[in-house]
Amino acid sequence: MKKSVKFLAVCLAAAAMLSMSACNGGGASSGAASDSSNSGVGTSTLDAIKKNGFITMSTNAEFEPFEYKDGEKIVGIDLEISQKIADKLGVELKVNDVAFDSLIPEITSGKADFVAAGMTADDERRKNVDFSDSYFDAGQAVIVKKDGDIKAPKDLNGKKVGVQTGTTGDKYCTNEEGTSEIKVGSVERYNKGMDAVSDLIAGRIDAVVIDDFPAQKFVEKNSDKIAKLNDMLTSEQYAIAVKKGNTELVDLINETLKEMKDSGDLQKIFDKYLAQES
Ligand code: GLN
């Protein structure tokens, strides 16, 4: 009896040592992988995100009031929503700031768990990513010179129009499928909406087509020179993008959005950032 207990104890100790070394080996290599590659990011289950202690969101911080820089810090409506998502998981929020047309690749390559970037949920993007429920109704607005001859969207026909590369405004103006009502003359692409606005003010282009609220912010800052037309070109909805098939994460994001809508928190965030609406 005594002997068999001792034997069992030896067996258990050996098993423990074996599994410890297995764990150490495995732990060390997966730890190294998660530092240097995308392991644990993008393809993570929620458990893996919790274990890592952070969730990664990618955005393009050139889109006030949704995401923009306040000094070195990236702030805005999408940042506040993203923070709530991280809080719900009890993890830190990490933010990648990349060009707008790199955002979908951030997800497909696993560099980011989700994208919150005032991104319109459209069918073309749905081929590559899944979207959450929508959280904002938007549309493409037209910014023009205050004293210019463009008074309505139809006056854009034949004109030189600036857009932000890869956005729905770019798609509308480029009009590859020929479905847009307005046929602009030529499209100038910019990485930053602000650069398009500067070229408009300098007279190098005739108009800028960009989402309504960023348009409003640009106009507020240059109200002596530029104006926004009342009519919008499109009607769109913003949603948060995740890797295709990541239902666990999209469900958690939808739950977070619903809680924020039901509590009135989401509206408070919009009111805070859009307060200066004209
Ligand atoms: N809503 C537009 C789009 O999804 C523009 C977004 C942006 O520039 N951040 O294409």
Coordinates of C-alpha atoms and ligand atoms in Angstrom, one line a residue:
M1 CA 0.0 0.0 0.0
K2 CA 2.7 2.4 1.1
K3 CA 4.8 1.4 -1.8
S4 CA 2.0 2.0 -4.4
V5 CA 1.3 5.4 -2.9
K6 CA 5.0 6.3 -3.2
F7 CA 5.0 5.0 -6.8
L8 CA 2.0 7.1 -7.6
A9 CA 3.6 10.1 -6.1
V10 CA 6.7 9.6 -8.2
C11 CA 4.5 9.1 -11.3
L12 CA 2.6 12.4 -10.5
A13 CA 5.9 14.3 -10.0
A14 CA 7.2 13.0 -13.3
A15 CA 4.0 13.9 -15.1
A16 CA 4.1 17.3 -13.6
M17 CA 7.7 17.9 -14.7
L18 CA 6.9 16.7 -18.1
S19 CA 3.9 18.9 -18.5
M20 CA 5.7 21.8 -17.1
S21 CA 8.5 21.5 -19.6
A22 CA 6.0 21.1 -22.3
C23 CA 4.2 24.2 -21.2
N24 CA 7.4 26.2 -20.9
G25 CA 8.5 25.2 -24.3
G26 CA 5.1 25.9 -25.9
G27 CA 4.7 29.1 -23.9
A28 CA 8.1 30.5 -24.8
S29 CA 7.6 29.9 -28.5
S30 CA 4.1 31.2 -28.7
G31 CA 5.1 34.2 -26.6
A32 CA 7.9 35.0 -29.0
A33 CA 5.5 34.6 -32.0
S34 CA 3.0 37.0 -30.6
D35 CA 5.7 39.6 -30.1
S36 CA 7.0 39.4 -33.6
S37 CA 4.1 38.3 -35.7
N38 CA 0.4 38.4 -35.7
S39 CA -0.2 35.5 -33.4
G40 CA -2.9 36.3 -31.0
V41 CA -4.1 39.3 -33.0
G42 CA -6.7 39.4 -35.7
T43 CA -7.5 35.7 -35.6
S44 CA -7.9 35.7 -31.8
T45 CA -10.8 34.2 -30.1
L46 CA -12.1 36.4 -27.2
D47 CA -10.2 34.1 -24.8
A48 CA -7.0 34.7 -26.6
I49 CA -7.5 38.5 -26.6
K50 CA -8.2 38.3 -22.8
K51 CA -5.1 36.2 -22.3
N52 CA -3.0 38.7 -24.3
G53 CA -4.4 41.5 -22.3
F54 CA -5.1 43.8 -25.3
I55 CA -7.2 44.2 -28.4
T56 CA -5.9 45.9 -31.5
M57 CA -8.0 48.4 -33.5
S58 CA -6.9 50.1 -36.7
T59 CA -8.0 53.4 -38.0
N60 CA -7.0 56.4 -40.1
A61 CA -6.7 59.4 -37.8
E62 CA -7.5 62.0 -40.4
F63 CA -11.3 62.1 -40.1
E64 CA -12.5 64.5 -37.4
P65 CA -14.7 64.0 -35.4
F66 CA -14.5 60.2 -35.7
E67 CA -10.7 59.9 -35.4
Y68 CA -8.1 62.6 -35.4
K69 CA -5.0 63.7 -33.5
D70 CA -5.1 65.9 -30.5
G71 CA -1.3 66.5 -30.1
E72 CA 0.1 63.0 -30.1
K73 CA -3.1 61.4 -28.9
I74 CA -5.7 59.9 -31.3
V75 CA -9.2 60.9 -30.2
G76 CA -12.7 60.9 -31.5
I77 CA -16.1 59.1 -31.6
D78 CA -14.6 55.8 -32.9
L79 CA -12.0 55.8 -30.2
E80 CA -14.6 56.2 -27.5
I81 CA -16.6 53.3 -28.9
S82 CA -13.4 51.2 -29.3
Q83 CA -12.5 51.9 -25.7
K84 CA -15.9 50.6 -24.6
I85 CA -15.3 47.4 -26.5
A86 CA -11.9 46.9 -24.8
D87 CA -13.4 47.7 -21.4
K88 CA -16.1 45.1 -22.0
L89 CA -13.3 42.5 -22.5
G90 CA -11.3 44.0 -19.6
V91 CA -8.3 44.5 -21.9
E92 CA -6.1 47.4 -23.1
L93 CA -6.9 49.1 -26.4
K94 CA -4.1 49.3 -28.9
V95 CA -4.5 51.6 -31.9
N96 CA -2.8 51.4 -35.3
D97 CA -3.0 54.5 -37.4
V98 CA -2.7 53.6 -41.1
A99 CA -3.8 54.9 -44.5
F100 CA -7.5 54.5 -45.2
D101 CA -7.0 52.1 -48.1
S102 CA -4.8 49.9 -45.8
L103 CA -7.5 49.3 -43.3
I104 CA -9.2 46.2 -44.8
P105 CA -5.7 44.6 -45.3
E106 CA -5.0 45.3 -41.6
I107 CA -7.9 42.9 -40.8
T108 CA -7.4 40.3 -43.5
S109 CA -3.6 40.0 -42.6
G110 CA -4.5 39.7 -38.9
K111 CA -2.7 42.9 -37.8
A112 CA -5.9 44.2 -36.3
D113 CA -8.8 42.6 -34.5
F114 CA -11.2 45.3 -35.7
V115 CA -11.4 48.6 -37.7
A116 CA -13.3 51.6 -36.5
A117 CA -12.8 54.4 -39.0
G118 CA -16.1 55.9 -40.0
M119 CA -16.1 53.0 -42.4
T120 CA -19.2 52.6 -44.5
A121 CA -20.5 49.0 -44.6
D122 CA -20.8 48.4 -48.4
D123 CA -21.1 45.2 -50.4
E124 CA -17.7 45.4 -51.9
R125 CA -16.1 45.4 -48.5
R126 CA -18.4 42.7 -47.2
K127 CA -16.6 40.3 -49.6
N128 CA -13.5 40.7 -47.4
V129 CA -14.7 41.5 -43.9
D130 CA -17.7 41.2 -41.7
F131 CA -19.5 44.3 -40.3
S132 CA -21.1 45.0 -36.9
D133 CA -24.5 46.6 -36.7
S134 CA -24.4 50.2 -37.9
Y135 CA -23.8 53.0 -35.5
F136 CA -24.1 56.2 -37.6
D137 CA -26.0 57.4 -40.7
A138 CA -23.8 59.4 -43.1
G139 CA -23.4 60.5 -46.7
Q140 CA -21.0 62.1 -49.1
A141 CA -21.0 65.8 -49.0
V142 CA -19.6 68.4 -51.4
I143 CA -17.3 71.1 -50.3
V144 CA -16.8 74.0 -52.7
K145 CA -15.2 77.5 -52.8
K146 CA -17.6 80.0 -51.3
D147 CA -17.7 82.4 -54.3
G148 CA -17.5 79.6 -56.9
D149 CA -20.0 78.5 -59.5
I150 CA -20.8 75.1 -58.0
K151 CA -24.2 75.6 -56.3
A152 CA -25.7 72.1 -56.5
P153 CA -24.3 68.5 -57.0
K154 CA -25.2 68.6 -60.7
D155 CA -22.7 71.5 -61.2
L156 CA -20.0 68.9 -60.5
N157 CA -20.4 67.4 -63.9
G158 CA -17.1 67.8 -65.7
K159 CA -15.3 69.3 -62.8
K160 CA -12.0 68.4 -61.1
V161 CA -12.9 66.8 -57.7
G162 CA -10.7 65.8 -54.8
V163 CA -11.4 62.7 -52.7
Q164 CA -9.7 60.6 -50.1
T165 CA -8.2 57.4 -51.6
G166 CA -10.2 54.3 -51.3
T167 CA -13.2 55.9 -49.7
T168 CA -16.8 55.7 -50.8
G169 CA -16.4 59.3 -52.0
D170 CA -13.6 58.0 -54.3
K171 CA -15.8 55.2 -55.6
Y172 CA -18.7 57.5 -56.2
C173 CA -16.6 60.0 -58.2
T174 CA -14.5 57.5 -60.0
N175 CA -17.8 55.8 -61.0
E176 CA -16.3 52.6 -62.4
E177 CA -19.6 51.0 -62.8
G178 CA -21.2 54.1 -64.3
T179 CA -24.0 54.1 -61.7
S180 CA -23.3 57.5 -60.1
E181 CA -25.7 60.3 -61.1
I182 CA -22.9 62.8 -61.3
K183 CA -20.2 62.4 -63.9
V184 CA -17.2 64.4 -62.6
G185 CA -14.5 65.5 -65.1
S186 CA -11.5 64.1 -63.2
V187 CA -10.7 62.7 -59.8
E188 CA -7.7 63.8 -57.7
R189 CA -6.8 61.3 -54.9
Y190 CA -5.4 62.3 -51.5
N191 CA -4.3 60.3 -48.4
K192 CA -5.7 63.1 -46.2
G193 CA -8.9 64.9 -46.6
M194 CA -7.2 68.0 -45.3
D195 CA -4.8 68.0 -48.2
A196 CA -7.7 67.9 -50.7
V197 CA -9.3 70.9 -48.8
S198 CA -6.0 72.8 -49.0
D199 CA -5.9 72.2 -52.8
L200 CA -9.5 73.4 -53.1
I201 CA -8.7 76.6 -51.2
A202 CA -5.6 77.1 -53.4
G203 CA -7.7 76.7 -56.5
R204 CA -6.0 73.5 -57.8
I205 CA -9.3 71.5 -57.7
D206 CA -13.0 72.6 -58.0
A207 CA -14.6 70.6 -55.1
V208 CA -14.0 68.0 -52.5
V209 CA -16.3 65.0 -52.0
I210 CA -16.0 63.6 -48.4
D211 CA -18.3 62.4 -45.6
D212 CA -20.7 64.9 -44.2
F213 CA -19.4 65.4 -40.7
P214 CA -15.7 65.7 -41.6
A215 CA -16.8 68.1 -44.3
Q216 CA -18.6 70.1 -41.7
K217 CA -15.4 70.2 -39.5
F218 CA -13.3 71.4 -42.5
V219 CA -15.8 74.1 -43.3
E220 CA -16.0 75.3 -39.7
K221 CA -12.2 75.8 -39.7
N222 CA -12.2 77.7 -43.1
S223 CA -15.7 79.2 -43.1
D224 CA -14.5 82.4 -44.8
K225 CA -13.3 80.4 -47.9
I226 CA -15.3 77.3 -48.3
A227 CA -18.9 76.0 -47.9
K228 CA -20.7 72.7 -47.9
L229 CA -23.6 72.1 -50.3
N230 CA -26.9 71.2 -48.7
D231 CA -27.6 68.2 -50.9
M232 CA -25.6 65.0 -50.3
L233 CA -24.6 62.5 -53.0
T234 CA -25.1 59.3 -51.1
S235 CA -26.6 57.8 -48.0
E236 CA -24.4 55.4 -46.1
Q237 CA -24.0 53.7 -42.7
Y238 CA -20.9 53.3 -40.6
A239 CA -20.1 50.0 -39.0
I240 CA -17.1 48.3 -37.3
A241 CA -15.2 45.7 -39.4
V242 CA -13.8 42.4 -38.2
K243 CA -12.2 39.4 -39.8
K244 CA -14.6 37.3 -41.9
G245 CA -16.2 34.6 -39.7
N246 CA -15.2 36.2 -36.4
T247 CA -18.7 36.0 -35.0
E248 CA -17.6 35.9 -31.4
L249 CA -16.1 39.4 -31.7
V250 CA -18.8 40.8 -33.9
D251 CA -21.4 39.7 -31.3
L252 CA -19.5 41.3 -28.5
I253 CA -19.2 44.6 -30.6
N254 CA -22.9 44.5 -31.3
E255 CA -23.7 43.9 -27.6
T256 CA -21.5 46.9 -26.7
L257 CA -23.1 49.1 -29.4
K258 CA -26.6 48.1 -28.2
E259 CA -25.7 48.9 -24.6
M260 CA -24.3 52.3 -25.6
K261 CA -27.5 53.0 -27.7
D262 CA -29.9 51.9 -25.0
S263 CA -28.1 53.8 -22.2
G264 CA -27.9 57.0 -24.3
D265 CA -24.1 57.0 -24.0
L266 CA -23.6 56.8 -27.8
Q267 CA -25.8 59.9 -28.3
K268 CA -23.9 61.7 -25.6
I269 CA -20.6 61.0 -27.5
F270 CA -22.1 62.2 -30.8
D271 CA -23.4 65.4 -29.1
K272 CA -20.0 66.0 -27.5
Y273 CA -18.1 65.8 -30.8
L274 CA -20.8 67.3 -33.1
A275 CA -21.7 70.1 -30.8
Q276 CA -20.6 72.8 -33.2
E277 CA -23.0 71.5 -35.9
S278 CA -24.1 74.5 -38.1
Ligands
GLN1 N1 -17.1 56.6 -45.0 C1 -16.1 56.6 -46.0 C2 -15.7 55.2 -46.4 O1 -16.0 54.3 -45.7 C3 -14.9 57.4 -45.5 C4 -14.3 57.0 -44.3 C5 -12.9 57.6 -43.9 O2 -12.4 58.4 -44.7 N2 -12.4 57.4 -42.8 O3 -15.2 55.0 -47.4

